[in-house]
Coordinates of N, CA, C and O in Angstrom, one line a residue:
M1 N -118.9 270.6 15.5 CA -118.5 269.9 16.7 C -117.9 270.8 17.7 O -118.0 270.7 18.9
S2 N -117.1 271.8 17.3 CA -116.4 272.7 18.2 C -117.4 273.6 18.9 O -117.2 273.9 20.1
K3 N -118.6 273.9 18.3 CA -119.6 274.7 19.0 C -120.2 273.9 20.2 O -120.4 274.4 21.2
L4 N -120.3 272.6 20.0 CA -120.8 271.7 21.0 C -119.8 271.7 22.1 O -120.2 271.7 23.3
L5 N -118.6 271.5 21.8 CA -117.5 271.5 22.9 C -117.5 272.8 23.6 O -117.3 272.8 24.8
Q6 N -117.6 273.9 22.9 CA -117.6 275.2 23.6 C -118.8 275.4 24.5 O -118.7 275.8 25.6
S7 N -120.0 274.9 24.1 CA -121.2 274.9 24.9 C -121.0 274.1 26.2 O -121.4 274.5 27.3
V8 N -120.5 272.9 26.0 CA -120.2 272.0 27.1 C -119.2 272.6 28.1 O -119.4 272.6 29.3
A9 N -118.1 273.2 27.5 CA -117.1 273.8 28.4 C -117.7 275.0 29.1 O -117.4 275.2 30.3
L10 N -118.5 275.8 28.5 CA -119.2 276.9 29.1 C -120.1 276.5 30.2 O -120.1 277.0 31.3
A11 N -120.9 275.5 30.0 CA -121.8 274.9 31.0 C -121.0 274.4 32.1 O -121.4 274.6 33.3
A12 N -119.9 273.7 31.9 CA -119.1 273.1 33.0 C -118.5 274.2 33.8 O -118.5 274.1 35.0
S13 N -118.0 275.3 33.2 CA -117.4 276.4 33.9 C -118.4 277.1 34.8 O -118.2 277.5 35.9
M14 N -119.7 277.2 34.2 CA -120.7 277.9 35.0 C -121.1 277.0 36.2 O -121.4 277.5 37.3
M15 N -121.1 275.7 36.0 CA -121.4 274.8 37.1 C -120.3 274.9 38.2 O -120.6 274.9 39.4
V16 N -119.1 275.0 37.8 CA -118.0 275.1 38.8 C -118.1 276.4 39.5 O -117.9 276.5 40.7
A17 N -118.4 277.5 38.8 CA -118.6 278.8 39.5 C -119.7 278.8 40.4 O -119.7 279.3 41.6
A18 N -120.9 278.2 40.1 CA -122.0 278.1 40.9 C -121.7 277.2 42.2 O -122.1 277.6 43.3
A19 N -120.9 276.2 42.0 CA -120.6 275.3 43.1 C -119.6 276.1 44.1 O -119.7 276.0 45.3
A20 N -118.8 277.0 43.5 CA -117.9 277.8 44.4 C -118.7 278.8 45.2 O -118.4 279.0 46.4
V21 N -119.7 279.4 44.6 CA -120.5 280.3 45.3 C -121.3 279.6 46.5 O -121.4 280.1 47.6
H22 N -121.8 278.4 46.2 CA -122.5 277.6 47.2 C -121.6 277.1 48.3 O -122.0 277.0 49.4
A23 N -120.3 276.9 47.9 CA -119.4 276.4 48.9 C -119.1 277.5 49.9 O -118.8 277.2 51.1
Q24 N -119.1 278.7 49.5 CA -118.8 279.8 50.4 C -120.1 280.2 51.1 O -121.0 280.8 50.5
E25 N -120.3 279.8 52.4 CA -121.5 280.1 53.2 C -121.6 281.6 53.5 O -120.6 282.3 53.8
L26 N -122.8 282.1 53.5 CA -123.0 283.5 53.9 C -123.1 283.5 55.4 O -123.7 282.6 56.0
K27 N -122.5 284.5 56.1 CA -122.7 284.6 57.5 C -123.6 285.7 57.8 O -123.4 286.9 57.5
I28 N -124.8 285.3 58.3 CA -125.9 286.3 58.6 C -126.2 286.3 60.0 O -126.3 285.3 60.7
G29 N -126.5 287.5 60.5 CA -126.9 287.7 61.9 C -128.2 288.5 62.0 O -128.5 289.2 61.1
Y30 N -128.9 288.4 63.1 CA -130.1 289.1 63.3 C -130.1 289.7 64.7 O -129.6 289.1 65.7
V31 N -130.5 291.0 64.8 CA -130.6 291.7 66.1 C -132.0 292.1 66.4 O -132.6 292.8 65.6
N32 N -132.5 291.8 67.5 CA -133.8 292.2 67.9 C -133.7 293.5 68.7 O -133.3 293.6 69.9
S33 N -133.9 294.7 68.0 CA -133.6 296.0 68.6 C -134.5 296.3 69.8 O -134.1 296.9 70.7
E34 N -135.7 295.8 69.7 CA -136.6 296.0 70.9 C -136.1 295.4 72.1 O -136.1 296.0 73.2
R35 N -135.6 294.2 72.0 CA -135.0 293.5 73.1 C -133.7 294.2 73.6 O -133.5 294.3 74.8
V36 N -132.9 294.7 72.7 CA -131.7 295.5 73.1 C -132.1 296.7 73.9 O -131.6 297.0 75.0
L37 N -133.2 297.4 73.5 CA -133.6 298.6 74.1 C -134.3 298.3 75.5 O -134.5 299.2 76.3
K38 N -134.7 297.1 75.7 CA -135.3 296.7 77.0 C -134.3 296.1 77.9 O -134.4 296.4 79.1
E39 N -133.3 295.3 77.4 CA -132.5 294.6 78.3 C -131.1 295.1 78.6 O -130.4 294.8 79.5
A40 N -130.6 296.0 77.7 CA -129.3 296.5 77.9 C -129.2 297.4 79.1 O -130.1 298.2 79.3
N41 N -128.1 297.4 79.8 CA -128.0 298.2 81.0 C -128.0 299.7 80.7 O -128.6 300.5 81.4
L42 N -127.5 300.0 79.5 CA -127.5 301.4 79.1 C -129.0 301.9 78.9 O -129.3 303.0 79.3
A43 N -129.8 301.1 78.3 CA -131.2 301.4 78.1 C -131.9 301.5 79.5 O -132.8 302.4 79.7
K44 N -131.6 300.6 80.4 CA -132.2 300.6 81.7 C -131.8 301.9 82.5 O -132.6 302.5 83.2
A45 N -130.5 302.2 82.3 CA -130.0 303.4 83.0 C -130.7 304.7 82.5 O -131.1 305.6 83.2
A46 N -130.9 304.7 81.2 CA -131.6 305.9 80.5 C -133.0 306.0 81.1 O -133.5 307.1 81.4
Q47 N -133.7 304.8 81.2 CA -135.1 304.8 81.7 C -135.1 305.3 83.2 O -136.0 306.1 83.5
S48 N -134.2 304.9 84.0 CA -134.1 305.3 85.4 C -133.8 306.8 85.4 O -134.4 307.5 86.3
K49 N -133.0 307.3 84.6 CA -132.6 308.7 84.5 C -133.9 309.5 84.2 O -134.1 310.6 84.8
L50 N -134.7 309.1 83.2 CA -135.9 309.8 82.8 C -136.9 309.7 84.0 O -137.6 310.8 84.2
E51 N -137.0 308.6 84.7 CA -138.0 308.5 85.8 C -137.6 309.5 86.9 O -138.4 310.2 87.5
A52 N -136.2 309.6 87.2 CA -135.8 310.5 88.2 C -136.0 312.0 87.7 O -136.4 312.8 88.6
E53 N -135.8 312.3 86.5 CA -135.9 313.6 86.0 C -137.4 314.1 85.9 O -137.7 315.2 86.1
F54 N -138.3 313.2 85.6 CA -139.7 313.6 85.3 C -140.7 313.0 86.4 O -141.8 313.4 86.3
G55 N -140.2 312.2 87.3 CA -141.1 311.7 88.3 C -141.7 312.7 89.2 O -142.9 312.6 89.5
K56 N -141.0 313.7 89.7 CA -141.5 314.7 90.6 C -142.6 315.5 89.9 O -143.7 315.7 90.5
R57 N -142.4 315.9 88.6 CA -143.4 316.7 87.9 C -144.7 315.8 87.7 O -145.8 316.4 87.8
E58 N -144.5 314.5 87.4 CA -145.7 313.7 87.3 C -146.5 313.6 88.6 O -147.7 313.6 88.6
K59 N -145.8 313.4 89.7 CA -146.4 313.4 91.0 C -147.1 314.7 91.3 O -148.3 314.7 91.8
D60 N -146.5 315.8 91.0 CA -147.1 317.1 91.2 C -148.4 317.3 90.4 O -149.4 317.8 90.8
L61 N -148.3 316.8 89.1 CA -149.5 316.8 88.3 C -150.7 316.0 88.8 O -151.8 316.4 88.8
S62 N -150.3 314.8 89.3 CA -151.3 313.9 89.9 C -151.9 314.6 91.1 O -153.1 314.5 91.4
A63 N -151.1 315.2 91.9 CA -151.6 315.9 93.1 C -152.5 317.1 92.8 O -153.6 317.2 93.4
L64 N -152.2 317.8 91.7 CA -153.0 318.9 91.2 C -154.4 318.3 90.7 O -155.4 318.9 91.0
E65 N -154.3 317.2 90.0 CA -155.5 316.6 89.5 C -156.4 316.1 90.7 O -157.6 316.3 90.6
T66 N -155.8 315.6 91.7 CA -156.6 315.1 92.8 C -157.2 316.3 93.6 O -158.4 316.3 94.0
K67 N -156.5 317.4 93.7 CA -157.0 318.6 94.3 C -158.1 319.2 93.5 O -159.2 319.6 94.1
L68 N -158.0 319.2 92.2 CA -159.1 319.7 91.3 C -160.3 318.8 91.5 O -161.4 319.4 91.5
R69 N -160.2 317.5 91.5 CA -161.3 316.7 91.6 C -162.0 316.9 93.0 O -163.3 316.9 93.0
G70 N -161.2 317.1 94.0 CA -161.8 317.4 95.3 C -162.6 318.7 95.3 O -163.7 318.8 95.9
A71 N -162.0 319.7 94.7 CA -162.7 321.0 94.6 C -164.0 320.9 93.8 O -165.0 321.5 94.1
A72 N -164.0 320.1 92.7 CA -165.2 319.9 91.9 C -166.2 319.2 92.7 O -167.4 319.5 92.7
A73 N -165.8 318.2 93.5 CA -166.8 317.4 94.3 C -167.4 318.4 95.4 O -168.6 318.3 95.7
Q74 N -166.5 319.2 96.0 CA -167.0 320.1 97.0 C -168.0 321.1 96.4 O -169.0 321.5 97.0
L75 N -167.7 321.6 95.2 CA -168.6 322.5 94.6 C -170.0 321.9 94.3 O -171.0 322.5 94.6
E76 N -169.9 320.6 93.9 CA -171.2 319.9 93.6 C -172.0 319.8 94.9 O -173.2 319.9 94.9
K77 N -171.3 319.5 96.0 CA -171.9 319.3 97.3 C -172.5 320.7 97.8 O -173.6 320.7 98.3
D78 N -171.7 321.7 97.6 CA -172.1 323.0 98.1 C -173.1 323.8 97.2 O -173.7 324.8 97.6
A79 N -173.2 323.4 95.9 CA -174.0 324.1 94.9 C -175.4 324.5 95.4 O -175.8 325.6 95.1
P80 N -176.1 323.6 96.0 CA -177.5 324.0 96.4 C -177.6 325.2 97.3 O -178.5 326.0 97.4
T81 N -176.5 325.4 98.1 CA -176.6 326.5 99.2 C -175.9 327.7 98.7 O -175.9 328.7 99.4
L82 N -175.2 327.7 97.5 CA -174.4 328.9 97.0 C -175.3 329.8 96.2 O -176.3 329.3 95.6
S83 N -175.0 331.0 96.3 CA -175.6 332.0 95.4 C -175.2 331.7 94.0 O -174.2 331.1 93.7
D84 N -176.0 332.2 93.0 CA -175.7 332.0 91.6 C -174.3 332.6 91.3 O -173.5 332.0 90.6
A85 N -174.0 333.8 91.8 CA -172.8 334.5 91.6 C -171.6 333.7 92.1 O -170.6 333.5 91.4
E86 N -171.7 333.2 93.3 CA -170.6 332.4 94.0 C -170.4 331.1 93.2 O -169.3 330.6 93.0
R87 N -171.5 330.4 92.9 CA -171.4 329.1 92.1 C -170.8 329.4 90.8 O -169.9 328.6 90.4
G88 N -171.1 330.4 90.1 CA -170.5 330.8 88.8 C -169.0 331.1 88.9 O -168.2 330.7 88.1
R89 N -168.7 331.8 90.0 CA -167.3 332.2 90.2 C -166.4 330.9 90.5 O -165.4 330.7 89.9
R90 N -167.0 330.0 91.3 CA -166.2 328.8 91.6 C -166.1 327.9 90.4 O -165.1 327.2 90.2
Q91 N -167.2 327.8 89.6 CA -167.1 327.0 88.4 C -166.0 327.6 87.4 O -165.3 326.8 86.8
R92 N -166.0 328.9 87.3 CA -165.0 329.5 86.4 C -163.6 329.2 86.9 O -162.6 328.9 86.2
D93 N -163.4 329.3 88.3 CA -162.1 328.9 88.9 C -161.7 327.5 88.5 O -160.6 327.2 88.2
L94 N -162.7 326.6 88.7 CA -162.4 325.2 88.4 C -162.0 325.0 86.9 O -161.1 324.2 86.6
V95 N -162.7 325.7 86.0 CA -162.4 325.6 84.6 C -161.0 326.1 84.3 O -160.2 325.5 83.6
E96 N -160.7 327.2 84.9 CA -159.3 327.8 84.7 C -158.3 326.9 85.3 O -157.2 326.7 84.7
Q97 N -158.5 326.3 86.5 CA -157.5 325.4 87.1 C -157.4 324.1 86.2 O -156.3 323.6 86.0
D98 N -158.5 323.7 85.6 CA -158.4 322.5 84.7 C -157.6 322.8 83.5 O -156.8 322.0 83.0
R99 N -157.8 324.0 82.9 CA -157.0 324.4 81.7 C -155.6 324.4 82.1 O -154.7 324.0 81.3
D100 N -155.3 325.0 83.2 CA -153.9 325.1 83.7 C -153.3 323.7 83.8 O -152.1 323.5 83.4
L101 N -154.0 322.8 84.4 CA -153.6 321.4 84.6 C -153.3 320.8 83.3 O -152.3 320.1 83.1
Q102 N -154.2 320.9 82.3 CA -154.1 320.3 81.0 C -152.9 320.9 80.3 O -152.1 320.1 79.6
R103 N -152.6 322.2 80.4 CA -151.5 322.8 79.8 C -150.2 322.2 80.4 O -149.2 321.9 79.7
K104 N -150.1 322.2 81.7 CA -149.0 321.6 82.4 C -148.7 320.1 82.0 O -147.6 319.7 81.8
R105 N -149.8 319.4 81.9 CA -149.7 318.0 81.5 C -149.1 317.8 80.1 O -148.3 317.0 79.8
R106 N -149.6 318.7 79.2 CA -149.1 318.7 77.8 C -147.6 319.0 77.8 O -146.9 318.4 77.1
E107 N -147.3 320.1 78.5 CA -145.9 320.5 78.5 C -145.0 319.4 79.1 O -143.9 319.1 78.6
W108 N -145.5 318.7 80.1 CA -144.7 317.6 80.7 C -144.6 316.5 79.7 O -143.5 315.9 79.6
Q109 N -145.6 316.2 79.0 CA -145.6 315.1 78.0 C -144.7 315.4 76.9 O -143.9 314.6 76.4
E110 N -144.7 316.7 76.4 CA -143.8 317.1 75.3 C -142.3 317.0 75.8 O -141.5 316.5 75.1
D111 N -142.1 317.5 77.0 CA -140.7 317.4 77.5 C -140.2 316.0 77.7 O -139.1 315.7 77.3
L112 N -141.1 315.2 78.2 CA -140.8 313.8 78.4 C -140.5 313.1 77.1 O -139.5 312.3 76.9
T113 N -141.3 313.3 76.1 CA -141.1 312.7 74.8 C -139.8 313.1 74.2 O -139.1 312.3 73.6
Q114 N -139.5 314.4 74.3 CA -138.3 314.9 73.7 C -137.1 314.3 74.4 O -136.1 313.8 73.7
R115 N -137.1 314.2 75.7 CA -136.0 313.6 76.4 C -135.9 312.1 76.2 O -134.8 311.5 76.0
K116 N -137.0 311.4 76.0 CA -137.0 310.0 75.7 C -136.3 309.8 74.3 O -135.5 308.9 74.2
N117 N -136.7 310.6 73.4 CA -136.1 310.5 72.1 C -134.6 310.8 72.1 O -133.8 310.1 71.4
E118 N -134.1 311.7 72.9 CA -132.7 312.0 73.0 C -132.0 310.8 73.6 O -130.9 310.3 73.1
E119 N -132.5 310.2 74.7 CA -131.9 309.1 75.4 C -131.9 307.8 74.4 O -131.0 307.1 74.3
L120 N -133.1 307.6 73.8 CA -133.2 306.5 72.8 C -132.2 306.6 71.7 O -131.5 305.6 71.3
T121 N -132.0 307.8 71.2 CA -131.0 308.0 70.1 C -129.6 307.7 70.5 O -128.9 307.0 69.8
A122 N -129.3 308.1 71.8 CA -127.9 307.8 72.3 C -127.7 306.3 72.4 O -126.7 305.7 72.0
V123 N -128.7 305.5 72.9 CA -128.6 304.1 73.1 C -128.5 303.4 71.7 O -127.7 302.5 71.5
V124 N -129.4 303.9 70.8 CA -129.4 303.3 69.4 C -128.0 303.5 68.7 O -127.5 302.6 68.1
E125 N -127.5 304.7 68.9 CA -126.2 304.9 68.3 C -125.1 304.0 68.8 O -124.3 303.5 68.1
K126 N -125.1 303.8 70.1 CA -124.1 303.0 70.8 C -124.3 301.5 70.3 O -123.4 300.8 70.0
A127 N -125.6 301.1 70.3 CA -125.9 299.7 69.8 C -125.5 299.5 68.4 O -124.9 298.5 68.1
N128 N -125.7 300.5 67.5 CA -125.3 300.4 66.1 C -123.7 300.3 66.0 O -123.2 299.5 65.2
R129 N -123.0 301.0 66.9 CA -121.5 300.9 66.8 C -121.1 299.5 67.3 O -120.2 298.9 66.7
V130 N -121.8 298.9 68.3 CA -121.4 297.6 68.7 C -121.8 296.6 67.6 O -121.0 295.7 67.4
I131 N -122.9 296.7 67.0 CA -123.3 295.8 65.9 C -122.2 295.9 64.8 O -121.8 294.9 64.2
K132 N -121.8 297.1 64.5 CA -120.8 297.3 63.4 C -119.5 296.6 63.8 O -118.8 296.0 63.0
Q133 N -119.1 296.7 65.1 CA -117.9 296.0 65.6 C -118.0 294.5 65.4 O -117.1 293.9 65.0
I134 N -119.1 294.0 65.8 CA -119.4 292.6 65.7 C -119.3 292.2 64.2 O -118.7 291.2 63.9
F135 N -119.9 293.0 63.4 CA -120.0 292.7 61.9 C -118.5 292.6 61.4 O -118.2 291.7 60.7
D136 N -117.7 293.6 61.8 CA -116.3 293.6 61.3 C -115.5 292.5 61.9 O -114.7 291.8 61.2
N137 N -115.5 292.4 63.2 CA -114.6 291.4 63.9 C -115.0 290.0 63.6 O -114.1 289.2 63.5
E138 N -116.2 289.7 63.4 CA -116.6 288.3 63.2 C -116.9 288.0 61.7 O -117.4 286.9 61.4
K139 N -116.6 289.0 60.9 CA -116.7 288.8 59.4 C -118.1 288.4 58.9 O -118.3 287.4 58.2
Y140 N -119.1 289.1 59.4 CA -120.5 288.8 58.9 C -120.7 289.4 57.5 O -120.0 290.4 57.1
D141 N -121.5 288.8 56.7 CA -121.9 289.3 55.4 C -123.1 290.2 55.5 O -123.2 291.1 54.7
L142 N -123.9 289.9 56.5 CA -125.2 290.7 56.6 C -125.7 290.6 58.1 O -125.7 289.5 58.6
I143 N -126.1 291.7 58.6 CA -126.8 291.7 59.9 C -128.1 292.5 59.7 O -128.0 293.6 59.3
L144 N -129.2 291.8 60.1 CA -130.5 292.4 59.9 C -131.0 292.8 61.3 O -130.7 292.2 62.3
Q145 N -131.9 293.8 61.3 CA -132.6 294.2 62.5 C -134.1 294.1 62.2 O -134.5 294.5 61.1
D146 N -134.8 293.6 63.2 CA -136.3 293.6 63.1 C -136.8 292.9 61.9 O -137.6 293.4 61.2
A147 N -136.4 291.6 61.8 CA -136.9 290.8 60.7 C -138.3 290.2 61.2 O -138.5 290.0 62.4
I148 N -139.1 289.8 60.3 CA -140.4 289.2 60.6 C -140.2 287.7 61.1 O -140.7 287.3 62.1
H149 N -139.3 287.0 60.4 CA -139.0 285.6 60.8 C -137.5 285.5 60.8 O -136.8 286.0 59.9
F150 N -137.0 284.7 61.8 CA -135.6 284.4 61.8 C -135.3 283.2 62.6 O -136.2 282.8 63.5
S151 N -134.2 282.6 62.4 CA -133.8 281.4 63.1 C -133.0 281.8 64.4 O -132.2 282.7 64.3
P152 N -133.2 281.1 65.5 CA -132.4 281.4 66.6 C -130.9 281.2 66.3 O -130.0 281.8 67.0
R153 N -130.6 280.4 65.3 CA -129.2 280.2 64.9 C -128.5 281.4 64.5 O -127.3 281.6 64.7
V154 N -129.2 282.4 64.0 CA -128.6 283.7 63.5 C -128.8 284.8 64.4 O -128.3 285.9 64.2
D155 N -129.5 284.6 65.5 CA -129.8 285.7 66.5 C -128.6 286.0 67.3 O -128.1 285.2 68.1
I156 N -128.1 287.2 67.1 CA -126.9 287.7 67.9 C -127.3 288.8 68.9 O -126.4 289.5 69.4
T157 N -128.6 288.9 69.2 CA -129.1 289.9 70.1 C -128.3 289.9 71.5 O -127.9 290.9 72.0
K158 N -128.2 288.7 72.0 CA -127.6 288.6 73.4 C -126.1 289.0 73.3 O -125.6 289.7 74.2
K159 N -125.5 288.7 72.2 CA -124.1 289.1 72.0 C -124.0 290.7 72.0 O -123.1 291.2 72.6
V160 N -124.9 291.3 71.3 CA -125.0 292.8 71.3 C -125.2 293.3 72.7 O -124.6 294.3 73.1
I161 N -126.2 292.8 73.4 CA -126.5 293.2 74.7 C -125.3 293.1 75.6 O -125.0 294.0 76.4
D162 N -124.7 291.9 75.6 CA -123.5 291.7 76.4 C -122.4 292.7 76.1 O -121.7 293.2 77.0
A163 N -122.2 293.0 74.8 CA -121.1 293.9 74.4 C -121.5 295.3 74.9 O -120.6 296.1 75.4
L164 N -122.7 295.7 74.8 CA -123.2 297.0 75.3 C -123.0 297.1 76.8 O -122.5 298.1 77.4
N165 N -123.3 296.0 77.5 CA -123.2 296.0 79.0 C -121.7 296.0 79.4 O -121.4 296.5 80.5
A166 N -120.8 295.5 78.6 CA -119.4 295.5 78.9 C -118.8 296.9 78.8 O -117.7 297.1 79.4
Q167 N -119.4 297.8 78.0 CA -118.9 299.1 77.9 C -119.1 299.9 79.1 O -120.0 299.7 79.9
K168 N -118.2 300.9 79.3 CA -118.4 301.8 80.4 C -118.9 303.1 80.0 O -118.7 303.6 79.0

């Protein structure tokens, strides 16, 4: 009989413990990092900074490309009246100019990518610090980023964006 009482007491204590765990709600938050990187003033400022830094080079590259197309069209138009030597020289010049343009475009793209990564890293680090502050101050048990499904009830993205925007 005492084994039965021990089993009942053990089962009862397990039920009480389970009820206590259920009584304590988990506080979970979700942050849409893509939205933070689109809407936060810090991210917008970084994008503007990159556009200012790389916009002139991009326009110069577009102008070079337009000039090269014009020269190619002119060569095609003039080709019937040119000597073989002159036509060959102009074609070589166009090929060399095209190579130069492609090299400059690659360099520009590599520089832009590197700077974007630098700026993005800075924004992400600041956003992570803000998320950590919210986690600590509001006593969250878990904050997720980039979940597949989430309820608007746990979405704290706007709170993170507002906190980032409030920083100087």
